[in-house]
Amino acid sequence: MPTLEDAQTWRGRTAVDRDGDKIGSIEDVYLDRQSGEPEWLAVKTRLLGTRVSFVPIRGAQPEGDDVRVAFEKDKVKDAPNIDPDGELSPEEERTLYDHYGRSEYGAWTAESEGRSAGVLGADPREEEARAVAPAWATTTR
């Protein structure tokens, strides 16, 4: 799995699918709030960047100036439409896990810690605000 240091360099790079077809531009990287490790890529997928699709970072690898993800272009573009507002709610993340056929989410409970937040390139003041955000504004694990 890519390290945080690796993922920080991926913003603005082109995401390509496992066959090398262009998906879009990487807008942000969402981190697992518990481990601090990269969890999701937020990729602008439509002409003029009018839609952002989330794709798991697991299996993603840099390839030249691009980042190759482990999924086909159509799978990424058909991902549930989720607003890239800086955090994924538990429901949003569960929907994404289901879409990509990943089962890790099933073991999480309402008492688990916060999950994913897009923090790369964020204003540090916003980061501090997220750290003290009300329970409804965080994701759970």
Coordinates of C-alpha atoms in Angstrom, one line a residue:
M1 CA 0.0 0.0 0.0
P2 CA 1.3 3.5 -0.8
T3 CA 2.8 5.5 2.1
L4 CA 1.5 8.9 3.1
E5 CA 4.7 10.4 1.7
D6 CA 4.0 8.7 -1.7
A7 CA 0.4 9.7 -1.8
Q8 CA 1.2 13.4 -1.0
T9 CA 3.0 13.6 -4.4
W10 CA 0.0 12.2 -6.3
R11 CA -2.3 15.2 -6.1
G12 CA -2.7 16.6 -9.6
R13 CA -1.4 13.5 -11.3
T14 CA -3.5 11.5 -13.8
A15 CA -5.1 8.4 -12.5
V16 CA -5.2 5.5 -15.0
D17 CA -7.0 2.2 -14.7
R18 CA -5.3 -1.2 -14.6
D19 CA -5.3 -1.3 -18.4
G20 CA -3.7 2.2 -18.6
D21 CA -6.9 4.0 -19.7
K22 CA -7.1 7.6 -18.3
I23 CA -9.7 8.0 -15.6
G24 CA -9.1 11.6 -14.5
S25 CA -7.0 13.9 -12.3
I26 CA -6.3 13.1 -8.6
E27 CA -7.9 15.9 -6.6
D28 CA -7.2 14.7 -3.1
V29 CA -6.2 11.7 -0.9
Y30 CA -8.4 10.7 2.0
L31 CA -6.7 9.3 5.0
D32 CA -7.8 6.7 7.5
R33 CA -8.4 8.8 10.7
Q34 CA -7.3 5.9 13.0
S35 CA -4.1 4.9 11.3
G36 CA -3.3 8.1 9.3
E37 CA -2.6 6.0 6.2
P38 CA -4.0 6.8 2.8
E39 CA -7.3 5.1 2.1
W40 CA -9.1 6.7 -0.9
L41 CA -8.2 8.8 -4.0
A42 CA -10.7 11.5 -5.0
V43 CA -10.5 11.6 -8.8
K44 CA -12.1 14.2 -11.1
T45 CA -13.6 12.0 -13.7
R46 CA -15.7 14.1 -16.1
L47 CA -14.8 16.7 -18.7
L48 CA -14.0 19.9 -17.0
G49 CA -13.8 18.1 -13.6
T50 CA -17.5 18.3 -12.9
R51 CA -17.6 14.9 -11.0
V52 CA -15.3 13.4 -8.4
S53 CA -15.2 9.6 -8.0
F54 CA -13.6 7.9 -5.0
V55 CA -11.3 4.9 -5.7
P56 CA -9.5 2.7 -3.1
I57 CA -5.8 3.6 -2.9
R58 CA -5.0 -0.1 -2.1
G59 CA -3.1 -1.5 -5.1
A60 CA -2.4 1.9 -6.6
Q61 CA 1.1 2.4 -7.9
P62 CA 2.9 5.3 -9.6
E63 CA 3.8 4.7 -13.2
G64 CA 5.7 7.5 -14.8
D65 CA 3.7 10.7 -14.4
D66 CA 0.5 8.7 -13.8
V67 CA -0.9 6.6 -10.9
R68 CA -2.3 3.2 -11.9
V69 CA -5.2 2.1 -9.8
A70 CA -6.4 -1.5 -9.4
F71 CA -9.8 -1.0 -11.0
E72 CA -11.2 -0.6 -14.5
K73 CA -12.2 2.9 -15.7
D74 CA -15.9 2.0 -15.9
K75 CA -15.9 0.7 -12.3
V76 CA -14.5 4.0 -11.0
K77 CA -16.8 6.2 -13.1
D78 CA -19.8 4.1 -12.0
A79 CA -18.9 4.6 -8.3
P80 CA -21.6 6.1 -6.1
N81 CA -21.8 9.9 -6.4
I82 CA -20.4 11.2 -3.1
D83 CA -19.7 14.9 -2.4
P84 CA -15.9 15.4 -1.8
D85 CA -16.5 17.6 1.3
G86 CA -13.4 16.6 3.2
E87 CA -14.8 13.6 5.0
L88 CA -16.6 10.4 4.2
S89 CA -19.6 9.6 6.5
P90 CA -19.9 5.9 7.6
E91 CA -22.7 5.5 5.1
E92 CA -20.7 6.9 2.2
E93 CA -17.7 4.8 3.0
R94 CA -19.8 1.6 3.4
T95 CA -21.4 2.4 0.0
L96 CA -18.0 2.7 -1.6
Y97 CA -16.7 -0.5 0.0
D98 CA -19.8 -2.3 -1.3
H99 CA -19.3 -0.8 -4.8
Y100 CA -15.7 -2.0 -5.0
G101 CA -16.4 -5.4 -3.5
R102 CA -14.4 -4.9 -0.4
S103 CA -15.5 -6.5 2.8
E104 CA -13.3 -4.8 5.4
Y105 CA -16.1 -2.4 6.4
G106 CA -18.5 -5.1 7.6
A107 CA -16.6 -5.5 10.9
W108 CA -16.9 -1.8 11.9
T109 CA -19.3 -0.7 14.5
A110 CA -20.9 2.6 15.6
E111 CA -18.5 2.7 18.6
S112 CA -15.4 2.5 16.3
E113 CA -13.2 5.5 15.8
G114 CA -13.4 8.0 13.0
R115 CA -12.5 6.7 9.6
S116 CA -11.6 8.7 6.5
A117 CA -10.9 12.4 5.9
G118 CA -9.4 14.2 3.0
V119 CA -6.6 16.2 4.6
L120 CA -3.8 16.6 2.0
G121 CA -3.6 20.2 0.8
A122 CA -6.0 21.2 3.6
D123 CA -5.6 24.4 5.5
P124 CA -4.1 23.5 8.9
R125 CA -6.8 25.6 10.6
E126 CA -9.4 23.3 9.0
E127 CA -7.4 20.3 10.2
E128 CA -7.6 21.6 13.8
A129 CA -11.4 22.2 13.4
R130 CA -11.8 18.6 12.1
A131 CA -10.0 17.3 15.2
V132 CA -12.7 18.8 17.4
A133 CA -15.6 18.4 15.0
P134 CA -18.9 17.2 16.5
A135 CA -19.7 13.5 16.3
W136 CA -22.0 13.9 13.3
A137 CA -19.2 15.4 11.2
T138 CA -16.8 12.5 11.5
T139 CA -16.8 9.1 10.0
T140 CA -16.9 6.0 12.2
R141 CA -15.3 2.7 12.1

